[in-house]
Amino acid sequence: MIYPDNAAEKLGFTAIKSLIKAKCLSEAGGALVERIQPQTRFDQINRFLRQAHEFKELLTNDTPLPVDHLYPIRPLAEKARVVGTFLLEAEFANLLLSLKTVFAVIRYFNERGGQYPNLEALFQHLPVEEALVTSIERVIDPKGKIRDNASPLLAEIVTSITKAEQEARKRLDQVFKSAQQQGWTADGNLTVRDGRLCIPVLAENKRRIKGWIHDESATGQTAYIEPEEVFHLNNRVRDLEFDRRREIMRILIALTDEIRPHIPLLLDYHDLLSRVDFVRAKALFAIDIGGQLPQLVNEARLSLINARHPLLLLNFKHTGQQVVPLNVHLDNEQRIIVVSGPNAGGKSVCMKTIGLLQLMTQAGLLIPADPDSKMGIFRQVFADIGDDQSIESDLSTYSAHLSKMKYFSERADSKTLILIDEFGTGTDPLFGGPIAEAVLEVLNRKQARGIITTHYSNLKVYASNTAGLENASMLFDNLAMQPLYILQTGKPGSSYAFEIAQKIGLSKEILHAAKQRIGAHQKRVDSLLVDLERDKKEVQEVKISLAEKQRQLTRMQEENEQLQTYLEENKKSILRQAREEAGNILKDANRLVENTIAEIKKNQADKTATSALRKQLDATREAHAAATVKPAAAAQSATDAEVRVGDWVKILDTGSEAQVISVAKNNLVLAMGELRTVQKRNKVVPIAKKAKSTASRSSHYAAMTDDVAEFLHEVDVRGMRTESALYEIEKQLDRAVMMGFPTLKIIHGKGNGILRKFIRDYLQKYGEVKRLEDEHPDRGGTGITYAYLD
């Protein structure tokens, strides 16, 4: 129950319904939207919410639902119910299209059995009566007209009409040619007058041709004559046309009689299409506002996380502004929140957001808040928003407020959500404050839940000293003198009346005089609130800074662990490589020694040959020694050379290459991709930045040439889920940018336009994308998007 009657409109619920109705494809779906009302049964609300959530998932991640034709079935079924009436050709054509849509929808969900259980419940146990489609298709062709062979008699009549028309036309052509040869005809060809083919004859020659004059030209110089020779043939055609109409009427009556026993089933089909259209509209609206499925609880409480006002969200989409999210909690311990703060600080928007999202949830609509939000169920929603003065009822503004307070205090209970804007205003604050405090005491005693906005200090004091009540304030930057639109519970807020007046430019004399007129106690309280808010803001900033430092520390710990793992793996690899190299050196040395001994024996210890072999052996030994000394020498040169940030170095222990990102005395911080390491100066060797060899560049150029030759600057994502489609587009977009292609053609199909919207929103985030355009209407239109690249 919502009180008063205009509360839903003032909270914005009526505007939400209008936006959803605009997304319906049928009048029946729109009628269901008009009937949306907050419910109080947990199972019913839960089912409605999950249906909207499943349809949203379907629209964003699945192939489009086949809902191209949603003609209303109920009016046709009601007409066919009356014995003696019959449906016309066009009505049967619309019925046929709607039935095909119904069966396509049922098949769509049957193919995905269990994937959308709450949507499948819409048509559970609903039979697919294919015989209805077969019967209609036997009579109605794809163009919505009666088939010429709908009955044997009709086929015979149509054949006779064709023959009679051909004979009449043949005879008429003969008469026309003869009249032309005589020079009796006027300019022009055969024409139709009163449904009969006629010859245009000059007025002075109209007596020369026997026949019936059906019409004359505006000038009277031309007469249109039906020759006597074809008159009886045209009459024959007309008689056959009458026979054809009677046979068509008989066929339509018989077909209507055939479907009449299925009227209850047709009405069920109509309800299915209406509900599908209705839930589809709710899902489309949820996509527009970023609606999510909250956690529904069967209690009178709520916990909103990062909630936003949907109407404000839609409005800001056009201006590029961001809606500040709202976090609020109401339960049995924190029942009523008293929100204070400066004017234009967001108090009313905060209260309306809570009320609107609660109504939307209980009406089965997804809400723009985190999925972790918890939404309960309230049996009553009472709202006092705006000015309800009435001349007819002899109510002033304050009288209207008091009437509502009387109603609230008498009927509120623990399952009532109360929303009061500017509580207690409209009369002398000296009396309005105590009355508001007394009403608040009654509402709290009845354990009602609610949000109340006020400027009255006595209500702030009462809330701070009373269990079940909680103060809250809208944060305000008292340095920049700007509202932050952030709700913070736990303390009241200052109205910043003097600060705002000073910013506006009110003279110092007036401000000083005003300050002298307020009580010293009130002045101290207001100053205390301002100081408290400033301190609270500083504490909040410190908390944010500490949280950021904690995240950095955690990230560094993770990087350190990854680096240790990387070093352990490299250590094993280096040792294995060293063993292999040592083994190869030993093998080479043994082979060289054996060959040397064999050569000495072969030459019978000839001095010249022995000396040459000894020199070769010494050269090999010195080469191995140089290879061993080289790392040490390189380390010494690295120690002597100056290493700067940005230089590339080679780590001697591992042979890995890295870039210097920081220098601290004798330590270097190095970056190897995503990994970081610390090395001593004598453990690295400066190197030039890696340059690819000519062969490498050539092979890379050849590979790039092949890629460019094979690359097709288009991608077809029809039938893909949103994530898969965006992944394919991103790959092709990267290649197109890398290869310098000016455009990328994306084929996504038309459908409901959901995939097209997600793709375009995604592409607009890329700086390389200059603009987006549709394909020419003759070549695909809105089913194809061209992305023009810088």
mmCIF file of C-alpha atoms in Angstrom, residues 10-284:
data_model
loop_
_atom_site.group_PDB
_atom_site.id
_atom_site.type_symbol
_atom_site.label_atom_id
_atom_site.label_comp_id
_atom_site.label_asym_id
_atom_site.label_seq_id
_atom_site.Cartn_x
_atom_site.Cartn_y
_atom_site.Cartn_z
ATOM 1 C CA LYS A 10 6.580 12.057 -6.646
ATOM 2 C CA LEU A 11 9.111 9.306 -6.067
ATOM 3 C CA GLY A 12 9.487 8.831 -9.843
ATOM 4 C CA PHE A 13 7.874 5.381 -10.066
ATOM 5 C CA THR A 14 5.303 6.574 -12.621
ATOM 6 C CA ALA A 15 8.090 7.955 -14.832
ATOM 7 C CA ILE A 16 9.888 4.592 -14.617
ATOM 8 C CA LYS A 17 6.745 2.813 -15.840
ATOM 9 C CA SER A 18 6.455 5.214 -18.781
ATOM 10 C CA LEU A 19 10.041 4.499 -19.837
ATOM 11 C CA ILE A 20 9.458 0.747 -19.665
ATOM 12 C CA LYS A 21 6.193 1.010 -21.600
ATOM 13 C CA ALA A 22 7.997 2.802 -24.433
ATOM 14 C CA LYS A 23 10.127 -0.336 -24.929
ATOM 15 C CA CYS A 24 7.150 -2.663 -25.452
ATOM 16 C CA LEU A 25 6.446 -3.989 -28.950
ATOM 17 C CA SER A 26 2.726 -4.580 -28.405
ATOM 18 C CA GLU A 27 -0.214 -2.805 -26.807
ATOM 19 C CA ALA A 28 -0.822 -5.863 -24.630
ATOM 20 C CA GLY A 29 2.724 -5.619 -23.218
ATOM 21 C CA GLY A 30 2.220 -1.908 -22.582
ATOM 22 C CA ALA A 31 -1.032 -2.661 -20.763
ATOM 23 C CA LEU A 32 0.841 -5.022 -18.421
ATOM 24 C CA VAL A 33 3.382 -2.265 -17.699
ATOM 25 C CA GLU A 34 0.539 0.100 -16.755
ATOM 26 C CA ARG A 35 -0.611 -2.470 -14.190
ATOM 27 C CA ILE A 36 2.789 -2.731 -12.457
ATOM 28 C CA GLN A 37 2.380 -2.250 -8.712
ATOM 29 C CA PRO A 38 4.638 -3.078 -5.755
ATOM 30 C CA GLN A 39 3.837 -6.535 -4.379
ATOM 31 C CA THR A 40 4.184 -7.899 -0.845
ATOM 32 C CA ARG A 41 4.478 -11.669 -1.458
ATOM 33 C CA PHE A 42 8.089 -12.841 -1.319
ATOM 34 C CA ASP A 43 7.731 -15.699 -3.852
ATOM 35 C CA GLN A 44 5.957 -13.471 -6.367
ATOM 36 C CA ILE A 45 8.520 -10.644 -6.119
ATOM 37 C CA ASN A 46 11.384 -13.143 -6.324
ATOM 38 C CA ARG A 47 9.916 -14.725 -9.472
ATOM 39 C CA PHE A 48 9.389 -11.355 -11.183
ATOM 40 C CA LEU A 49 12.941 -10.225 -10.355
ATOM 41 C CA ARG A 50 14.516 -13.436 -11.615
ATOM 42 C CA GLN A 51 12.500 -13.348 -14.828
ATOM 43 C CA ALA A 52 13.799 -9.838 -15.543
ATOM 44 C CA HIS A 53 17.355 -10.913 -14.623
ATOM 45 C CA GLU A 54 17.238 -13.985 -16.884
ATOM 46 C CA PHE A 55 15.871 -11.957 -19.804
ATOM 47 C CA LYS A 56 18.639 -9.399 -19.302
ATOM 48 C CA GLU A 57 21.209 -12.213 -19.428
ATOM 49 C CA LEU A 58 19.518 -13.527 -22.565
ATOM 50 C CA LEU A 59 19.667 -10.131 -24.291
ATOM 51 C CA THR A 60 23.317 -9.516 -23.433
ATOM 52 C CA ASN A 61 24.831 -13.013 -23.745
ATOM 53 C CA ASP A 62 22.605 -15.107 -26.019
ATOM 54 C CA THR A 63 21.212 -15.042 -29.547
ATOM 55 C CA PRO A 64 18.200 -12.722 -30.025
ATOM 56 C CA LEU A 65 14.785 -14.037 -29.049
ATOM 57 C CA PRO A 66 12.562 -14.419 -32.180
ATOM 58 C CA VAL A 67 9.880 -11.825 -31.361
ATOM 59 C CA ASP A 68 9.534 -10.110 -34.740
ATOM 60 C CA HIS A 69 5.731 -10.360 -34.901
ATOM 61 C CA LEU A 70 3.624 -9.655 -31.823
ATOM 62 C CA TYR A 71 0.166 -9.039 -33.241
ATOM 63 C CA PRO A 72 -2.561 -9.217 -30.556
ATOM 64 C CA ILE A 73 -4.307 -12.584 -30.596
ATOM 65 C CA ARG A 74 -6.999 -11.876 -27.998
ATOM 66 C CA PRO A 75 -9.174 -9.558 -30.186
ATOM 67 C CA LEU A 76 -9.087 -12.113 -33.011
ATOM 68 C CA ALA A 77 -9.948 -14.953 -30.642
ATOM 69 C CA GLU A 78 -12.837 -12.999 -29.128
ATOM 70 C CA LYS A 79 -14.160 -12.228 -32.617
ATOM 71 C CA ALA A 80 -13.885 -15.862 -33.696
ATOM 72 C CA ARG A 81 -15.654 -16.980 -30.519
ATOM 73 C CA VAL A 82 -18.978 -15.609 -31.828
ATOM 74 C CA VAL A 83 -20.715 -18.222 -34.002
ATOM 75 C CA GLY A 84 -21.572 -16.864 -37.436
ATOM 76 C CA THR A 85 -18.675 -14.426 -37.633
ATOM 77 C CA PHE A 86 -15.430 -15.040 -39.472
ATOM 78 C CA LEU A 87 -11.923 -13.591 -39.607
ATOM 79 C CA LEU A 88 -10.763 -11.720 -42.704
ATOM 80 C CA GLU A 89 -7.692 -12.501 -44.773
ATOM 81 C CA ALA A 90 -5.530 -9.865 -43.036
ATOM 82 C CA GLU A 91 -6.665 -11.054 -39.610
ATOM 83 C CA PHE A 92 -5.758 -14.649 -40.395
ATOM 84 C CA ALA A 93 -2.385 -13.439 -41.713
ATOM 85 C CA ASN A 94 -1.682 -11.608 -38.420
ATOM 86 C CA LEU A 95 -2.853 -14.623 -36.408
ATOM 87 C CA LEU A 96 -0.523 -16.874 -38.416
ATOM 88 C CA LEU A 97 2.500 -14.633 -37.780
ATOM 89 C CA SER A 98 1.730 -14.422 -34.058
ATOM 90 C CA LEU A 99 1.351 -18.212 -33.787
ATOM 91 C CA LYS A 100 4.690 -18.712 -35.518
ATOM 92 C CA THR A 101 6.247 -16.284 -33.038
ATOM 93 C CA VAL A 102 4.725 -18.191 -30.107
ATOM 94 C CA PHE A 103 6.061 -21.516 -31.350
ATOM 95 C CA ALA A 104 9.493 -19.996 -32.106
ATOM 96 C CA VAL A 105 9.685 -18.621 -28.544
ATOM 97 C CA ILE A 106 8.723 -21.984 -27.049
ATOM 98 C CA ARG A 107 11.304 -23.789 -29.215
ATOM 99 C CA TYR A 108 13.945 -21.205 -28.262
ATOM 100 C CA PHE A 109 13.589 -21.987 -24.560
ATOM 101 C CA ASN A 110 13.130 -25.727 -25.081
ATOM 102 C CA GLU A 111 16.500 -25.804 -26.878
ATOM 103 C CA ARG A 112 18.030 -24.203 -23.759
ATOM 104 C CA GLY A 113 16.241 -26.416 -21.293
ATOM 105 C CA GLY A 114 16.943 -25.348 -17.705
ATOM 106 C CA GLN A 115 19.068 -22.329 -18.630
ATOM 107 C CA TYR A 116 16.232 -19.849 -17.986
ATOM 108 C CA PRO A 117 13.948 -21.668 -15.512
ATOM 109 C CA ASN A 118 11.890 -18.641 -14.456
ATOM 110 C CA LEU A 119 11.218 -17.589 -18.055
ATOM 111 C CA GLU A 120 10.314 -21.153 -18.997
ATOM 112 C CA ALA A 121 7.648 -21.017 -16.294
ATOM 113 C CA LEU A 122 5.798 -18.445 -18.443
ATOM 114 C CA PHE A 123 4.704 -21.152 -20.884
ATOM 115 C CA GLN A 124 5.039 -24.265 -18.758
ATOM 116 C CA HIS A 125 2.603 -27.011 -19.855
ATOM 117 C CA LEU A 126 1.527 -24.853 -22.838
ATOM 118 C CA PRO A 127 1.096 -27.171 -25.867
ATOM 119 C CA VAL A 128 2.369 -26.352 -29.349
ATOM 120 C CA GLU A 129 -0.671 -26.810 -31.601
ATOM 121 C CA GLU A 130 1.039 -26.979 -34.999
ATOM 122 C CA ALA A 131 -2.274 -27.990 -36.601
ATOM 123 C CA LEU A 132 -3.468 -24.389 -36.262
ATOM 124 C CA VAL A 133 -0.570 -23.134 -38.355
ATOM 125 C CA THR A 134 -1.045 -25.912 -40.891
ATOM 126 C CA SER A 135 -4.755 -25.133 -41.284
ATOM 127 C CA ILE A 136 -4.145 -21.396 -41.787
ATOM 128 C CA GLU A 137 -1.207 -21.911 -44.155
ATOM 129 C CA ARG A 138 -3.396 -24.194 -46.285
ATOM 130 C CA VAL A 139 -5.620 -21.180 -46.964
ATOM 131 C CA ILE A 140 -3.381 -18.073 -46.520
ATOM 132 C CA ASP A 141 -0.212 -17.564 -48.572
ATOM 133 C CA PRO A 142 2.999 -15.865 -47.246
ATOM 134 C CA LYS A 143 1.743 -12.502 -48.527
ATOM 135 C CA GLY A 144 -1.391 -12.720 -46.384
ATOM 136 C CA LYS A 145 -3.783 -13.443 -49.267
ATOM 137 C CA ILE A 146 -6.142 -16.335 -49.960
ATOM 138 C CA ARG A 147 -4.404 -19.063 -51.951
ATOM 139 C CA ASP A 148 -5.867 -19.655 -55.405
ATOM 140 C CA ASN A 149 -5.994 -23.375 -54.588
ATOM 141 C CA ALA A 150 -7.556 -22.978 -51.130
ATOM 142 C CA SER A 151 -10.426 -25.138 -52.431
ATOM 143 C CA PRO A 152 -11.077 -27.014 -55.707
ATOM 144 C CA LEU A 153 -13.982 -24.686 -56.547
ATOM 145 C CA LEU A 154 -11.888 -21.579 -55.943
ATOM 146 C CA ALA A 155 -9.122 -22.947 -58.164
ATOM 147 C CA GLU A 156 -11.673 -23.584 -60.919
ATOM 148 C CA ILE A 157 -13.151 -20.078 -60.574
ATOM 149 C CA VAL A 158 -9.723 -18.439 -60.674
ATOM 150 C CA THR A 159 -8.849 -20.391 -63.820
ATOM 151 C CA SER A 160 -12.149 -19.344 -65.448
ATOM 152 C CA ILE A 161 -11.540 -15.688 -64.541
ATOM 153 C CA THR A 162 -8.100 -15.816 -66.103
ATOM 154 C CA LYS A 163 -9.438 -17.306 -69.338
ATOM 155 C CA ALA A 164 -12.359 -14.853 -69.526
ATOM 156 C CA GLU A 165 -10.058 -11.882 -68.914
ATOM 157 C CA GLN A 166 -7.674 -13.077 -71.608
ATOM 158 C CA GLU A 167 -10.506 -13.505 -74.085
ATOM 159 C CA ALA A 168 -12.000 -10.095 -73.277
ATOM 160 C CA ARG A 169 -8.604 -8.422 -73.551
ATOM 161 C CA LYS A 170 -7.909 -10.129 -76.876
ATOM 162 C CA ARG A 171 -11.230 -8.994 -78.305
ATOM 163 C CA LEU A 172 -10.802 -5.479 -76.910
ATOM 164 C CA ASP A 173 -7.334 -5.199 -78.467
ATOM 165 C CA GLN A 174 -8.812 -6.101 -81.855
ATOM 166 C CA VAL A 175 -11.492 -3.418 -81.594
ATOM 167 C CA PHE A 176 -8.934 -0.884 -80.374
ATOM 168 C CA LYS A 177 -6.547 -1.543 -83.269
ATOM 169 C CA SER A 178 -9.405 -1.288 -85.753
ATOM 170 C CA ALA A 179 -10.519 2.044 -84.279
ATOM 171 C CA GLN A 180 -6.952 3.316 -84.380
ATOM 172 C CA GLN A 181 -6.672 2.445 -88.054
ATOM 173 C CA GLN A 182 -9.878 4.402 -88.698
ATOM 174 C CA GLY A 183 -8.475 7.376 -86.758
ATOM 175 C CA TRP A 184 -11.324 7.353 -84.239
ATOM 176 C CA THR A 185 -9.264 7.022 -81.030
ATOM 177 C CA ALA A 186 -7.709 9.730 -78.899
ATOM 178 C CA ASP A 187 -4.129 9.692 -77.665
ATOM 179 C CA GLY A 188 -3.469 7.079 -75.036
ATOM 180 C CA ASN A 189 -3.971 3.390 -74.390
ATOM 181 C CA LEU A 190 -6.699 1.253 -72.920
ATOM 182 C CA THR A 191 -7.890 2.502 -69.554
ATOM 183 C CA VAL A 192 -10.147 1.354 -66.721
ATOM 184 C CA ARG A 193 -13.369 3.152 -65.869
ATOM 185 C CA ASP A 194 -15.806 1.833 -63.225
ATOM 186 C CA GLY A 195 -13.776 -1.356 -63.122
ATOM 187 C CA ARG A 196 -14.201 -1.979 -66.881
ATOM 188 C CA LEU A 197 -11.591 -1.767 -69.641
ATOM 189 C CA CYS A 198 -12.468 1.025 -72.072
ATOM 190 C CA ILE A 199 -11.204 2.579 -75.325
ATOM 191 C CA PRO A 200 -10.385 6.336 -75.421
ATOM 192 C CA VAL A 201 -12.377 7.687 -78.438
ATOM 193 C CA LEU A 202 -12.564 11.234 -79.789
ATOM 194 C CA ALA A 203 -15.937 12.783 -78.901
ATOM 195 C CA GLU A 204 -16.935 13.358 -82.554
ATOM 196 C CA ASN A 205 -16.435 9.617 -83.254
ATOM 197 C CA LYS A 206 -18.195 8.178 -80.212
ATOM 198 C CA ARG A 207 -21.240 7.199 -82.292
ATOM 199 C CA ARG A 208 -19.094 5.209 -84.702
ATOM 200 C CA ILE A 209 -18.341 2.491 -82.093
ATOM 201 C CA LYS A 210 -21.207 0.514 -80.599
ATOM 202 C CA GLY A 211 -20.902 0.239 -76.865
ATOM 203 C CA TRP A 212 -21.404 1.911 -73.493
ATOM 204 C CA ILE A 213 -19.881 5.257 -72.586
ATOM 205 C CA HIS A 214 -18.566 4.975 -69.011
ATOM 206 C CA ASP A 215 -16.865 8.378 -68.674
ATOM 207 C CA GLU A 216 -15.609 11.523 -70.432
ATOM 208 C CA SER A 217 -12.437 13.564 -70.052
ATOM 209 C CA ALA A 218 -12.500 16.874 -68.178
ATOM 210 C CA THR A 219 -12.494 18.783 -71.491
ATOM 211 C CA GLY A 220 -15.217 16.598 -73.001
ATOM 212 C CA GLN A 221 -13.039 15.839 -76.044
ATOM 213 C CA THR A 222 -12.491 12.168 -75.133
ATOM 214 C CA ALA A 223 -15.096 9.521 -74.395
ATOM 215 C CA TYR A 224 -14.275 6.211 -72.746
ATOM 216 C CA ILE A 225 -16.299 3.467 -74.399
ATOM 217 C CA GLU A 226 -16.695 -0.215 -73.554
ATOM 218 C CA PRO A 227 -17.320 -1.921 -76.944
ATOM 219 C CA GLU A 228 -20.460 -4.001 -77.339
ATOM 220 C CA GLU A 229 -18.386 -7.008 -78.475
ATOM 221 C CA VAL A 230 -16.615 -7.330 -75.086
ATOM 222 C CA PHE A 231 -19.485 -6.250 -72.849
ATOM 223 C CA HIS A 232 -20.818 -9.746 -72.307
ATOM 224 C CA LEU A 233 -17.252 -11.021 -71.748
ATOM 225 C CA ASN A 234 -16.621 -8.392 -69.049
ATOM 226 C CA ASN A 235 -19.953 -9.306 -67.465
ATOM 227 C CA ARG A 236 -18.787 -12.882 -67.398
ATOM 228 C CA VAL A 237 -15.606 -11.828 -65.606
ATOM 229 C CA ARG A 238 -17.609 -9.825 -63.093
ATOM 230 C CA ASP A 239 -19.943 -12.746 -62.422
ATOM 231 C CA LEU A 240 -16.938 -14.956 -61.811
ATOM 232 C CA GLU A 241 -15.508 -12.363 -59.425
ATOM 233 C CA PHE A 242 -18.729 -12.501 -57.414
ATOM 234 C CA ASP A 243 -18.442 -16.299 -57.354
ATOM 235 C CA ARG A 244 -14.860 -15.952 -56.164
ATOM 236 C CA ARG A 245 -15.863 -13.636 -53.306
ATOM 237 C CA ARG A 246 -18.602 -15.998 -52.184
ATOM 238 C CA GLU A 247 -16.187 -18.953 -52.220
ATOM 239 C CA ILE A 248 -13.560 -17.001 -50.289
ATOM 240 C CA MET A 249 -16.167 -16.073 -47.678
ATOM 241 C CA ARG A 250 -17.178 -19.717 -47.404
ATOM 242 C CA ILE A 251 -13.537 -20.754 -46.948
ATOM 243 C CA LEU A 252 -12.921 -18.114 -44.254
ATOM 244 C CA ILE A 253 -16.078 -19.147 -42.406
ATOM 245 C CA ALA A 254 -14.974 -22.783 -42.510
ATOM 246 C CA LEU A 255 -11.473 -21.888 -41.305
ATOM 247 C CA THR A 256 -12.897 -19.783 -38.468
ATOM 248 C CA ASP A 257 -15.136 -22.703 -37.469
ATOM 249 C CA GLU A 258 -12.050 -24.928 -37.505
ATOM 250 C CA ILE A 259 -10.087 -22.767 -35.046
ATOM 251 C CA ARG A 260 -13.063 -21.914 -32.806
ATOM 252 C CA PRO A 261 -12.552 -24.946 -30.502
ATOM 253 C CA HIS A 262 -9.015 -23.687 -29.828
ATOM 254 C CA ILE A 263 -10.081 -20.257 -28.509
ATOM 255 C CA PRO A 264 -8.882 -20.935 -24.893
ATOM 256 C CA LEU A 265 -5.481 -22.010 -26.207
ATOM 257 C CA LEU A 266 -5.264 -18.915 -28.420
ATOM 258 C CA LEU A 267 -5.937 -16.751 -25.371
ATOM 259 C CA ASP A 268 -3.099 -18.525 -23.543
ATOM 260 C CA TYR A 269 -0.824 -17.836 -26.504
ATOM 261 C CA HIS A 270 -1.831 -14.168 -26.345
ATOM 262 C CA ASP A 271 -0.954 -14.034 -22.647
ATOM 263 C CA LEU A 272 2.432 -15.645 -23.357
ATOM 264 C CA LEU A 273 3.339 -13.070 -26.019
ATOM 265 C CA SER A 274 2.174 -10.250 -23.762
ATOM 266 C CA ARG A 275 4.260 -11.477 -20.822
ATOM 267 C CA VAL A 276 7.324 -12.058 -23.001
ATOM 268 C CA ASP A 277 7.014 -8.518 -24.378
ATOM 269 C CA PHE A 278 6.500 -7.189 -20.852
ATOM 270 C CA VAL A 279 9.533 -8.939 -19.335
ATOM 271 C CA ARG A 280 11.634 -8.027 -22.387
ATOM 272 C CA ALA A 281 10.821 -4.333 -21.844
ATOM 273 C CA LYS A 282 11.833 -4.606 -18.171
ATOM 274 C CA ALA A 283 15.132 -6.225 -19.161
ATOM 275 C CA LEU A 284 15.879 -3.572 -21.797
#
